[in-house]
CSV table of C-alpha atoms in Angstrom, one decimal:
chain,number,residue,atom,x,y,z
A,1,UNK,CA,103.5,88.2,102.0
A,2,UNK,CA,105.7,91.0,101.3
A,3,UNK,CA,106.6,90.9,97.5
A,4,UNK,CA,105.0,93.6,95.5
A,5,UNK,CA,102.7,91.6,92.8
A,6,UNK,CA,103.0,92.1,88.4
A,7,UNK,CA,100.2,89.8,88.0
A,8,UNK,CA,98.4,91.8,85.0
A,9,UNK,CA,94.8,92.6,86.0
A,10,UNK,CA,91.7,92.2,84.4
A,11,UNK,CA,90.1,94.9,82.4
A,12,UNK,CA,89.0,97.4,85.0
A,13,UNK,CA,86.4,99.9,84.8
A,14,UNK,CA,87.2,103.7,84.6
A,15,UNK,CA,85.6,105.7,87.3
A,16,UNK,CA,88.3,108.2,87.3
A,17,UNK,CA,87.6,111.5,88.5
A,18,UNK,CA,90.2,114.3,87.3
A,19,UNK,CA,90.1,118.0,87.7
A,20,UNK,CA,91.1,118.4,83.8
A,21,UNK,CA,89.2,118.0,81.4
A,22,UNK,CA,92.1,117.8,78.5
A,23,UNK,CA,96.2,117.8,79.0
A,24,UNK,CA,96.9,121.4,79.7
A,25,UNK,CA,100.8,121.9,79.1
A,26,UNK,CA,102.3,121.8,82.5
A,27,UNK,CA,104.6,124.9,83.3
A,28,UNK,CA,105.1,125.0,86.9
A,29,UNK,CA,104.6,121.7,89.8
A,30,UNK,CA,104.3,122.2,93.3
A,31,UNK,CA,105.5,119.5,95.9
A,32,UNK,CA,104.1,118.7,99.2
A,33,UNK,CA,105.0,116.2,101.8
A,34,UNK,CA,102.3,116.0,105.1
A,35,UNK,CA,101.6,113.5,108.2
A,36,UNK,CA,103.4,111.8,109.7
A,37,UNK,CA,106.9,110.6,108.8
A,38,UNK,CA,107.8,107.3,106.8
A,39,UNK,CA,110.9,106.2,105.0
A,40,UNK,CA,110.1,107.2,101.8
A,41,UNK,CA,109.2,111.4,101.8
A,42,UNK,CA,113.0,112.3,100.9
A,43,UNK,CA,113.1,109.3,98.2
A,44,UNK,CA,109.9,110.6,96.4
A,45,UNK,CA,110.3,114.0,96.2
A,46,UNK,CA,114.3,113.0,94.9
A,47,UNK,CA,112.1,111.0,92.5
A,48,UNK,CA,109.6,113.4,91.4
A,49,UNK,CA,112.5,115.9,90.6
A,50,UNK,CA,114.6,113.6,88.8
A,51,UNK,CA,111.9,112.4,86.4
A,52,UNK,CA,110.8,116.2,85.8
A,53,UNK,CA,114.1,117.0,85.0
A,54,UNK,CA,114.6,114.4,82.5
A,55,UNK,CA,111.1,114.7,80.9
A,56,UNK,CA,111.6,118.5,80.6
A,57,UNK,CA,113.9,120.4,82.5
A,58,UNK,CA,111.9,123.7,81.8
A,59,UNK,CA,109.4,122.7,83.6
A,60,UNK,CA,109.0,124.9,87.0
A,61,UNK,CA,109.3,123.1,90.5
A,62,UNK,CA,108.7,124.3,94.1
A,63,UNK,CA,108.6,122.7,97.4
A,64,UNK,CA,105.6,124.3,99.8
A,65,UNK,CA,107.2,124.1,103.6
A,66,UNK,CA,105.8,122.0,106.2
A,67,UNK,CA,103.0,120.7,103.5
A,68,UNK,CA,99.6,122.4,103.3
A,69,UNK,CA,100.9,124.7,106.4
A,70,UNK,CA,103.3,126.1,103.8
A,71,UNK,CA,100.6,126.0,100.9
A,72,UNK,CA,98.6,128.4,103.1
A,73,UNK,CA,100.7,130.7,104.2
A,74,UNK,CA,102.9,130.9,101.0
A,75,UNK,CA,105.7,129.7,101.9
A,76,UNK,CA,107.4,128.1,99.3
A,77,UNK,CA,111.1,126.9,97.7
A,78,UNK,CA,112.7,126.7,94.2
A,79,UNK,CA,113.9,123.5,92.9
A,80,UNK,CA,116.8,125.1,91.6
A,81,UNK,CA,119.1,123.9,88.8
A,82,UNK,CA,121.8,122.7,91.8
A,83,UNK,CA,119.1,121.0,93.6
A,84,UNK,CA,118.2,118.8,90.8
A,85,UNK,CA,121.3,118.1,89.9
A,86,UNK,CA,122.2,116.6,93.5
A,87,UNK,CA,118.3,115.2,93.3
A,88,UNK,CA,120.1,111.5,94.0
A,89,UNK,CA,121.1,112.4,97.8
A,90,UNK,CA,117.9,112.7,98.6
A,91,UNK,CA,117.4,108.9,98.2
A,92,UNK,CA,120.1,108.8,100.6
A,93,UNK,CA,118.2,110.0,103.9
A,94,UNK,CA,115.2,109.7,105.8
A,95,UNK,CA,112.6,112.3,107.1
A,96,UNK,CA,110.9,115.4,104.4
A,97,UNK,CA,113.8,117.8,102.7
A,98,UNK,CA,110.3,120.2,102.9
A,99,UNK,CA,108.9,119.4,106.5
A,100,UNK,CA,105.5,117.8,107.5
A,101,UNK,CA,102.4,119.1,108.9
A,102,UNK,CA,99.3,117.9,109.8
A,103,UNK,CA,96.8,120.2,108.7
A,104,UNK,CA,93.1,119.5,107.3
A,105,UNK,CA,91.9,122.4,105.4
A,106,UNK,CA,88.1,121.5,105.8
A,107,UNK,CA,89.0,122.3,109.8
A,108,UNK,CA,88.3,125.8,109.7
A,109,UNK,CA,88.7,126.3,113.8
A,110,UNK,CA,92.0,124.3,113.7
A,111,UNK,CA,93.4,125.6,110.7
A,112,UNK,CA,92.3,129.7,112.5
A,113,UNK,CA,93.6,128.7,116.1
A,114,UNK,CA,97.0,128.1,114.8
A,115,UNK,CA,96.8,131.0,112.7
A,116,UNK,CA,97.2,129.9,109.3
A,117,UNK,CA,94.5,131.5,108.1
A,118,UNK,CA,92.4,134.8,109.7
A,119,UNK,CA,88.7,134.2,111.3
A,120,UNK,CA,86.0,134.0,108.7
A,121,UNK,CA,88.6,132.8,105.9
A,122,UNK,CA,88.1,129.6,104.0
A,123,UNK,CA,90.9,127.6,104.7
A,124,UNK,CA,90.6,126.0,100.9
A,125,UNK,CA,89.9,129.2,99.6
A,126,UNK,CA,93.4,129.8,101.0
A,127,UNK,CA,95.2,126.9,99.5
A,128,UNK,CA,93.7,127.8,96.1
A,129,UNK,CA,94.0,131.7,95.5
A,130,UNK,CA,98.4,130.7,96.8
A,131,UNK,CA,98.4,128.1,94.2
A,132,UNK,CA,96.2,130.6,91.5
A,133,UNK,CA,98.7,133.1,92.7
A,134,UNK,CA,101.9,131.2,92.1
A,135,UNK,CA,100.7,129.8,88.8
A,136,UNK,CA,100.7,126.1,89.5
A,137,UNK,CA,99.6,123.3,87.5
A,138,UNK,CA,99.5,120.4,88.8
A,139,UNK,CA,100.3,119.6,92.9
A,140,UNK,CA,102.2,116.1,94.1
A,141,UNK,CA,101.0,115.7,97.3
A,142,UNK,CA,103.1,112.9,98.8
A,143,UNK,CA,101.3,111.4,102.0
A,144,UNK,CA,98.5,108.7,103.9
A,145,UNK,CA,94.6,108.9,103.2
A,146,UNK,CA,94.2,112.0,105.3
A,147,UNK,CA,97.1,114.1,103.0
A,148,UNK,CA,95.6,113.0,99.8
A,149,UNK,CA,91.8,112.9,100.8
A,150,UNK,CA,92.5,116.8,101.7
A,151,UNK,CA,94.0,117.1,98.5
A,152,UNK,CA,91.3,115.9,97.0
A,153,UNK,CA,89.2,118.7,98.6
A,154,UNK,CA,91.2,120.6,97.8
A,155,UNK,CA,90.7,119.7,93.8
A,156,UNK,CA,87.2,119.4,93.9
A,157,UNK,CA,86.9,123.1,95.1
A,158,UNK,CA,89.0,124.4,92.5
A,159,UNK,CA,87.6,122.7,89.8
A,160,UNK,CA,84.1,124.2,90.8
A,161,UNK,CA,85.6,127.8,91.0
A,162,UNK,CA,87.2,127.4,87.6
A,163,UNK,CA,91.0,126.6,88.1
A,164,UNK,CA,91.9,123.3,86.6
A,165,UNK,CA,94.8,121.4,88.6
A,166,UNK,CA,96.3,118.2,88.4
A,167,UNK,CA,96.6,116.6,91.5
A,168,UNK,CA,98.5,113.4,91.4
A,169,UNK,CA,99.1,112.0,95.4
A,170,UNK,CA,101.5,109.1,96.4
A,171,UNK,CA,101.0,106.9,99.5
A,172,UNK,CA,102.7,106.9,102.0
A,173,UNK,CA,102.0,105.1,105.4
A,174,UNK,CA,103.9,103.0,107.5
A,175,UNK,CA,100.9,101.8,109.1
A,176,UNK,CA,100.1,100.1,105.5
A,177,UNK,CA,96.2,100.5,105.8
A,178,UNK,CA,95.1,102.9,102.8
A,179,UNK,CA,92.3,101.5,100.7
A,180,UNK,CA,92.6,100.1,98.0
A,181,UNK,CA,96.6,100.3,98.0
A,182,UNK,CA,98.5,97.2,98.3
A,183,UNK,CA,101.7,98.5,99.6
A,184,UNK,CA,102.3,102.0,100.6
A,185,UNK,CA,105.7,103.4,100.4
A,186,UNK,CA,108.0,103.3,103.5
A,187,UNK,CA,106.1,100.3,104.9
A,188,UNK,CA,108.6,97.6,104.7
A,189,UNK,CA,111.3,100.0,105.5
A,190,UNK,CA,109.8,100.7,108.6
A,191,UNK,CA,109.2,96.5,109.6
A,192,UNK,CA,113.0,96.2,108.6
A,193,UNK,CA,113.9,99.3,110.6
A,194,UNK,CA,111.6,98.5,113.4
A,195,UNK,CA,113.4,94.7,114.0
A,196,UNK,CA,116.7,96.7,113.6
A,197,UNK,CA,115.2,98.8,116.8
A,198,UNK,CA,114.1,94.9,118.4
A,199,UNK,CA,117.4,93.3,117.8
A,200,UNK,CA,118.8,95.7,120.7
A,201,UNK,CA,116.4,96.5,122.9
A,202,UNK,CA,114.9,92.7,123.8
A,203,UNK,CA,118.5,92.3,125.0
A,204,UNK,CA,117.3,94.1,128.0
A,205,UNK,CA,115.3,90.5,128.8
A,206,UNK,CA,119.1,90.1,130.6
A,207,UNK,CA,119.2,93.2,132.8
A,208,UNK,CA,116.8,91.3,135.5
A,209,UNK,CA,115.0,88.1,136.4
A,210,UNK,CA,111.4,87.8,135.5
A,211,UNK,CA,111.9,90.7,132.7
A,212,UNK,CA,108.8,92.1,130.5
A,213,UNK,CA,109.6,93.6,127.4
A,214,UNK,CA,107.0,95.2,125.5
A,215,UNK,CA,107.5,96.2,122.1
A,216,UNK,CA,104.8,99.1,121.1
A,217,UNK,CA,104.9,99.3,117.4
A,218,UNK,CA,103.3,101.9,115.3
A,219,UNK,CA,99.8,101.4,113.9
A,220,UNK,CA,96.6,103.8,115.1
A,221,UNK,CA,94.2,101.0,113.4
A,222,UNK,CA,95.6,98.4,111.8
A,223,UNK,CA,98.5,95.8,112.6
A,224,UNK,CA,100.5,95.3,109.3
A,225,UNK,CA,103.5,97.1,110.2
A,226,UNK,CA,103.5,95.3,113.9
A,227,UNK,CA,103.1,91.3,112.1
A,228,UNK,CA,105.8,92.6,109.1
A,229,UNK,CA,107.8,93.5,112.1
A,230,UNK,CA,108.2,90.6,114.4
A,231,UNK,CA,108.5,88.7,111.2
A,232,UNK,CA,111.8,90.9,110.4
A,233,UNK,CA,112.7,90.1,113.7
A,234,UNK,CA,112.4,86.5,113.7
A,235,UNK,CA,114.0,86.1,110.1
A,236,UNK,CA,117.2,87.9,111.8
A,237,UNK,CA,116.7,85.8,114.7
A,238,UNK,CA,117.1,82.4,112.2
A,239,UNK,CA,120.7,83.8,111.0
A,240,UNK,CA,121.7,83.9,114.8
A,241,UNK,CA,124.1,81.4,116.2
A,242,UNK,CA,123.1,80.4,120.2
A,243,UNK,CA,124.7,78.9,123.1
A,244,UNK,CA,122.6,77.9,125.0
A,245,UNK,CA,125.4,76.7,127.8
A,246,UNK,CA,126.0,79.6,129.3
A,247,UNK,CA,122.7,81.5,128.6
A,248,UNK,CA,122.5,82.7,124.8
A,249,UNK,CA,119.6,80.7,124.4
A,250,UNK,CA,116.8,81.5,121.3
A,251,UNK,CA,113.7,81.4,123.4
A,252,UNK,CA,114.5,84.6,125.7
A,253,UNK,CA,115.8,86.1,123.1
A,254,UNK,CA,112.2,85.2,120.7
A,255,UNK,CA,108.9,86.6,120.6
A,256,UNK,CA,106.3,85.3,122.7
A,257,UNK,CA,103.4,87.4,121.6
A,258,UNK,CA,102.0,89.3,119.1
A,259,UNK,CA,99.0,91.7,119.6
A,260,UNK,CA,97.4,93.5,117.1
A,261,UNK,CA,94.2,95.7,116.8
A,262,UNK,CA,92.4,93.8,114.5
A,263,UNK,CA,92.5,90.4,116.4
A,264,UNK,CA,90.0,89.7,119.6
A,265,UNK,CA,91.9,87.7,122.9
A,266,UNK,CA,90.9,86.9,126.4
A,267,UNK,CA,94.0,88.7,128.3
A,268,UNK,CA,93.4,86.1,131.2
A,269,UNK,CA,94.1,83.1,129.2
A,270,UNK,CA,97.0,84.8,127.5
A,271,UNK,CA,98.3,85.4,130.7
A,272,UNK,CA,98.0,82.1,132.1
A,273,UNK,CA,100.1,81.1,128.9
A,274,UNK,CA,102.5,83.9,129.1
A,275,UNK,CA,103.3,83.1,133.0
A,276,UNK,CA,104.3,79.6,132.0
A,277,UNK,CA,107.0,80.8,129.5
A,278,UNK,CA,108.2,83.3,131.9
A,279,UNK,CA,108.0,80.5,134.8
A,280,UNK,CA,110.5,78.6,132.0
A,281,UNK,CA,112.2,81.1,130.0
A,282,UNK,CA,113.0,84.0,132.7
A,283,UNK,CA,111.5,86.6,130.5
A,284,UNK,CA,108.8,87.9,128.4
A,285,UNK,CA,108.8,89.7,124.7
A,286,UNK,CA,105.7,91.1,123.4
A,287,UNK,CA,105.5,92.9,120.4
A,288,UNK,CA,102.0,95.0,119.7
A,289,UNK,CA,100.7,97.7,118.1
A,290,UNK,CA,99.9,100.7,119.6
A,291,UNK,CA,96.5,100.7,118.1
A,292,UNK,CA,95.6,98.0,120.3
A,293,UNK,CA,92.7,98.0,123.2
A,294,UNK,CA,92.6,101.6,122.5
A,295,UNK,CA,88.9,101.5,122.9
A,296,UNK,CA,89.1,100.3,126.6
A,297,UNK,CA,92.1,102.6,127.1
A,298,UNK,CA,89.9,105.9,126.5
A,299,UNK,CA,86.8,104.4,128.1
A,300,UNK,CA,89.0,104.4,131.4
A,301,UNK,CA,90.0,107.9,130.9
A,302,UNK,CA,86.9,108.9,130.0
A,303,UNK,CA,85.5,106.7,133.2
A,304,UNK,CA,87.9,109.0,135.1
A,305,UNK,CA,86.7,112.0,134.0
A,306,UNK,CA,90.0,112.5,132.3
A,307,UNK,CA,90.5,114.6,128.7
A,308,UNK,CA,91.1,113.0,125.8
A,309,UNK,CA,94.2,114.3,123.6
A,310,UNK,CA,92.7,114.5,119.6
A,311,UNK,CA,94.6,116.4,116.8
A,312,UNK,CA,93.1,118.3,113.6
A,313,UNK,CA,91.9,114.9,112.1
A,314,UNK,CA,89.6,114.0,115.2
A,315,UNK,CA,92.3,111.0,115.8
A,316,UNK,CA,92.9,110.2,119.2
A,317,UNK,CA,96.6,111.1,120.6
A,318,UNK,CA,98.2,107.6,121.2
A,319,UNK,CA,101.4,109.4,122.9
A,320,UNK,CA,99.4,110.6,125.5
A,321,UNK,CA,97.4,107.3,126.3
A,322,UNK,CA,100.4,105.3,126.0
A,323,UNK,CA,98.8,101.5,125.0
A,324,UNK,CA,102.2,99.9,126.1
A,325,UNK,CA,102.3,100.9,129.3
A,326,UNK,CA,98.7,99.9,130.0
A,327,UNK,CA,99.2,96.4,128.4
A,328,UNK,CA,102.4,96.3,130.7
A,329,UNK,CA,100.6,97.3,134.0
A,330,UNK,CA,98.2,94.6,132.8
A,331,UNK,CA,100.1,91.5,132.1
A,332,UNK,CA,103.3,92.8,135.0
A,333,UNK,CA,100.7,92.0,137.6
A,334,UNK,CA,99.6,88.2,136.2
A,335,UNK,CA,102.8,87.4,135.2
A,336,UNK,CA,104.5,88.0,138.5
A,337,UNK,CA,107.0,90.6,136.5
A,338,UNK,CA,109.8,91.5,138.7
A,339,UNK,CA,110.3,94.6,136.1
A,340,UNK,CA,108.7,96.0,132.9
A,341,UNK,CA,109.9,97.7,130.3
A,342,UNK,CA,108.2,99.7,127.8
A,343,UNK,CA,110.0,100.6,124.0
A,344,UNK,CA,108.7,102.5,121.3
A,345,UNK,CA,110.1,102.1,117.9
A,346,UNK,CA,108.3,104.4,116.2
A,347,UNK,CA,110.2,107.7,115.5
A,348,UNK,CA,113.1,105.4,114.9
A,349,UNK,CA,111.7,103.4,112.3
A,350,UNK,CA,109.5,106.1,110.6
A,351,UNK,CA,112.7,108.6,110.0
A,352,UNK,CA,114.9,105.8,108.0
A,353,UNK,CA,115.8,106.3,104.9
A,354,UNK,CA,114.1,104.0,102.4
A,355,UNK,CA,115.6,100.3,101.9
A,356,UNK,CA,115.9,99.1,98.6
A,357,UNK,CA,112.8,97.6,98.4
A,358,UNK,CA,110.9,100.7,99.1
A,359,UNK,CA,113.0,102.8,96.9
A,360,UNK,CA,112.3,100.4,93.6
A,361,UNK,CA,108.2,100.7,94.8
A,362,UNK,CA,108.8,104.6,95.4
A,363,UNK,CA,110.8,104.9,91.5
A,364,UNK,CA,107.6,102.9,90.3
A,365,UNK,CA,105.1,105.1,91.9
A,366,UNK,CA,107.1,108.4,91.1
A,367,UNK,CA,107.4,107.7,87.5
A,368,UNK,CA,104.0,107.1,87.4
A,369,UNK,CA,102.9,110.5,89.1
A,370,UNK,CA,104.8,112.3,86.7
A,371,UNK,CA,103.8,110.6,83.4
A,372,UNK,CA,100.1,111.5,85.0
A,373,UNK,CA,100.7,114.8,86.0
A,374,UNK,CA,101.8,115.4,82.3
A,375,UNK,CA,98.4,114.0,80.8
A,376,UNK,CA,96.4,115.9,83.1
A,377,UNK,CA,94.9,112.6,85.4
A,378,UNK,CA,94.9,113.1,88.9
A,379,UNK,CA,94.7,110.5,91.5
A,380,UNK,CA,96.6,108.5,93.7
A,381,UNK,CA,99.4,106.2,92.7
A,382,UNK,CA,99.6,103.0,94.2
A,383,UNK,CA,99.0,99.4,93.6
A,384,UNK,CA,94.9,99.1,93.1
A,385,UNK,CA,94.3,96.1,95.2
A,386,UNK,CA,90.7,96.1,93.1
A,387,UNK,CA,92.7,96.0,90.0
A,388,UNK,CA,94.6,93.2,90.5
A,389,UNK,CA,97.6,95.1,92.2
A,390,UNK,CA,98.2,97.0,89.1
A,391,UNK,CA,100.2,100.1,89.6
A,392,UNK,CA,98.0,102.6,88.6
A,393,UNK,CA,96.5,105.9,89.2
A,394,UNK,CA,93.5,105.5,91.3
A,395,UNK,CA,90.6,107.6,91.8
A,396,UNK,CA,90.4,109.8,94.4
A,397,UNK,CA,87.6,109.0,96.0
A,398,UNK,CA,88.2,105.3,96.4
A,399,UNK,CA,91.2,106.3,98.6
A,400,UNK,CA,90.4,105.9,102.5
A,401,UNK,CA,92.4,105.0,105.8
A,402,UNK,CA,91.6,102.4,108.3
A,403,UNK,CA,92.2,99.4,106.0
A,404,UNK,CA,92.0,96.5,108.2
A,405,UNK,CA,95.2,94.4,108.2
A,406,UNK,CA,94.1,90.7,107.1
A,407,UNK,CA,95.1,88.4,110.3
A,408,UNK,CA,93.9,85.1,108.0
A,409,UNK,CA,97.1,85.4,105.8
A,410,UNK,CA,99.4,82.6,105.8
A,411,UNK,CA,102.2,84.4,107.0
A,412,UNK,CA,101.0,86.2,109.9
A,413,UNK,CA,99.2,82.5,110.5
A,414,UNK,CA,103.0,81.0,110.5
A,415,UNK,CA,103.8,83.7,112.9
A,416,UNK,CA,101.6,83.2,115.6
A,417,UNK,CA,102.1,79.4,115.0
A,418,UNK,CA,105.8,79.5,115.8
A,419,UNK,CA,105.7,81.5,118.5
A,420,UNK,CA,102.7,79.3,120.2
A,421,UNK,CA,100.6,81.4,120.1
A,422,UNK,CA,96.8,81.2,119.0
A,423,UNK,CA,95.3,83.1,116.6
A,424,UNK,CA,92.4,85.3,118.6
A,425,UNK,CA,88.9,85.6,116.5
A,426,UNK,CA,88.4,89.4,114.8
A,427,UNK,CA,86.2,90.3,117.7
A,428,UNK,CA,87.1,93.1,120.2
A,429,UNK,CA,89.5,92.3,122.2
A,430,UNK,CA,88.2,91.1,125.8
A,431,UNK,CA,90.0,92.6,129.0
C-alpha cells in the first residue's frame, strides 16, 4: 500500500496544456515553494539545483521568498555558484530554504489587505510584469493543488498577454489527496515521522487510570496520512518486546481506533465498544484526522452564533476549531475518562526532513521537472494515477485537491481488522 508502482502504462492520450508553443532556450528559472510545510520543500529545491547545474550550469536560478508573497513583491535570491555547490545539504533538513506562504493571486481583497499588492491592482498582473521584469523562463512551483492550480492561473494569464513561460509544479502534500497523483512528496515521511511523534506520546496512557489519548493527525479532507500513520505505528509496535508481568503490556500501548474523514460511524456504538477496552485495558488510544466531523464541528459554532476562522483559500481554520478536543469531550464523557489528552503531530511531522523513500520519489519527480522545463512542457510532475502510475508530467488542469483516501484498500482493511475495529460505511459520520 505504500510502494511507489513501475508498472508501464498503457498508451495514454495527450491533452497537455503548455504555455509554449516550441522549446524556447531556457536562460534564467525561478523557484517557489508555498503552503503548508511537508518533508520534501528543502529536498526539491536541493534537487532542482543540482540537476540545473549539471545540465547546464549557465543557466540562471533564483529563489522568490515566502513563494508567490515574494513573486509579488519582488523579492527574490541568487542561486549562487556556493549555493549549488553545497546544493546536497539541503537534502539534509526539513522546512523551505525560501519560506512558504499561502497566497492565491485570483484573491484580489486578500492578496490587497495584506498589502502585497495596492487597491485596484491585478494580483496576477503583479506576479507576471516581476517575472517579465526579471527575465524568467520557466517557474518551478513546488507545492499541493492550491500552489500549482494558482500557478496555473498564473500561466494561463501570461500566455494570453503574450509572455510564454514554462511552468513545471511538483506535489507536495502530506495529506496525500491531489488528483490524479499517486504519491505526493513528503507523504510517507510524514506517516513515519508522525508514529515517531506516537511512539512517545501514547506513553502518557501510564500517567493516570482510565487515560484517553487522542492522536489528531493532519488531514483537512482526506485520511491517507492518518491510516499510513497508525500503520507506522503498529509496524514499530511488532519490533517491541513486552512484559506483560509487571505492566508493559501491547494492548495499552496499541491503537484502539482509527477515525478518518472519509468513513461514516455511529459514535454511540463506538463508544459502547471503546468503554469495554478501557473497562479491560485501563486506557484508550485513538488516532484521527483532524478533518474529521468537521461538518458537525462548524454547524455547532455556527449554531452558537460563533465566527468561523477561513484563510485566503476559503478553507476552514482547523487550529481554531480544534476536532481533537471535540472528539475527546465526546467520547471522555461515555467512556467514564478519568483524564484526556489531546496531541497534535502535525508541525512535528510536516517539518522533517525527507526519509529515504521520499527523497528517491522527490530525485524522480525533480529530474523530471527539469528535463520538462528544458523542452518547454509545463505541468505537474507526479505519478498519473490515470496513466497507470507513470511518472509523468500531467496537465494542469487535471490537477485538484480533495482526493478522497480509498478506505476499501487492503491495508487500511487489515488495520481496522487488527485493532477490532469495524470498518464504518463512506456515509457522514453520525454523532
Amino acid at each position: 500500500g505504500f510502494s511507489t508502482s513501475s508498472v508501464r502504462p498503457p498508451a495514454f492520450p495527450d491533452r497537455r496544456v503548455t504555455t509554449s508553443l516550441c522549446a524556447m532556450p531556457v536562460r534564467k528559472v525561478a523557484l517557489l515553494t508555498a503552503g503548508g510545510l511537508a518533508p520534501c520543500l528543502s529536498s526539491a529545491v536541493g534537487g532542482l539545483i543540482e540537476k540545473y547545474t549539471a545540465v547546464d550550469p549557465e543557466i540562471e536560478i533564483i529563489g522568490y521568498l515566502n513563494g508567490y508573497h515574494g513573486l509579488l513583491l519582488g523579492n527574490s535570491v541568487p542561486v549562487t555558484p556556493e549555493v549549488r555547490e553545497n546544493a546536497a545539504l539541503l537534502h539534509k533538513f526539513g522546512g523551505s530554504p525560501i519560506g512558504n506562504s499561502r497566497v492565491k493571486l485570483t484573491n484580489v481583497d486578500d492578496c490587497v489587505k495584506r498589502g502585497l499588492v495596492q487597491p485596484g491592482q491585478d494580483p496576477l498582473k503583479v506576479a507576471a510584469d516581476q517575472l517579465t521584469k526579471d527575465g524568467v523562463d520557466v517557474l518551478h512551483t513546488i507545492g499541493g493543488d492550491d500552489t500549482n492550480t494558482t500557478a496555473a492561473d498564473l500561466a494561463a494569464f501570461l500566455h494570453e498577454n503574450g509572455y510564454e513561460l514554462t511552468v513545471v509544479g511538483l506535489p507536495k502534500t502530506i495529506d496525500n489527496d491531489v488528483v490524479p497523483i499517486k504519491q505526493s512528496l513528503g507523504a510517507w515521511t510524514a506517516a513515519e515521522q508522525g508514529s515517531i511523534f506516537a511512539q512517545n506520546i501514547i506513553a502518557e496512557h501510564t500517567s493516570n487510570p482510565r487515560m484517553l489519548i487522542i492522536h489528531e493527525v493532519m488531514g483537512r479532507n482526506c485520511g491517507w496520512l492518518t491510516a499510513a500513520t497508525a500503520v507506522k505505528y503498529r509496524e514499530w509496535l511488532d519490533t517491541q518486546q513486552w512484559n506483560p508481568g509487571i505492566g508493559l503490556d501491547r494492548r495499552g500501548w496499541d491503537i484502539h481506533g482509527v477515525y478518518v474523514p472519509e468513513m461514516g460511524f455511529d459514535i454511540a456504538a463506538e463508544a459502547e465498544r471503546l468503554r469495554a477496552v478501557m473497562d479491560e485495558v485501563g486506557c484508550v488510544n485513538i488516532f484521527l484526522s483532524e478533518g474529521a466531523g468537521v461538518a458537525e464541528i462548524v454547524a455547532e459554532m455556527q449554531a452558537r452564533g460563533e465566527e468561523v476562522g477561513r484563510d485566503a483559500f476559503g478553507h476552514v481554520k482547523l487550529d481554531t476549531i480544534n476536532p481533537g478536543q471535540w472528539f475527546g469531550k465526546q467520547f471522555a464523557a461515555m467512556l467514564n475518562a478519568e483524564k484526556t489528552m489531546v496531541w497534535k503531530s502535525g508541525y512535528f511531522a510536516r517539518s522533517a526532513a525527507a526519509n529515504d523513500e521520499d527523497l528517491a520519489l522527490i530525485k524522480q519527480c525533480t529530474d523530471l521537472a527539469v528535463d520538462a522545463a528544458l523542452r518547454g512542457e509545463s505541468g505537474v510532475t507526479g505519478q498519473d494515477e490515470d496513466a497507470g502510475d507513470e511518472l509523468r508530467v500531467i496537465e494542469f488542469p487535471r490537477i485538484r485537491g480533495g482526493k478522497p483516501f480509498d478506505i476499501d484498500q487492503p491495508w487500511f482493511e487489515e488495520l481496522l481488522s487488527g485493532i477490532g475495529q469495524a470498518k464504518g460505511s463512506k456515509e457522514h459520520v453520525e454523532h
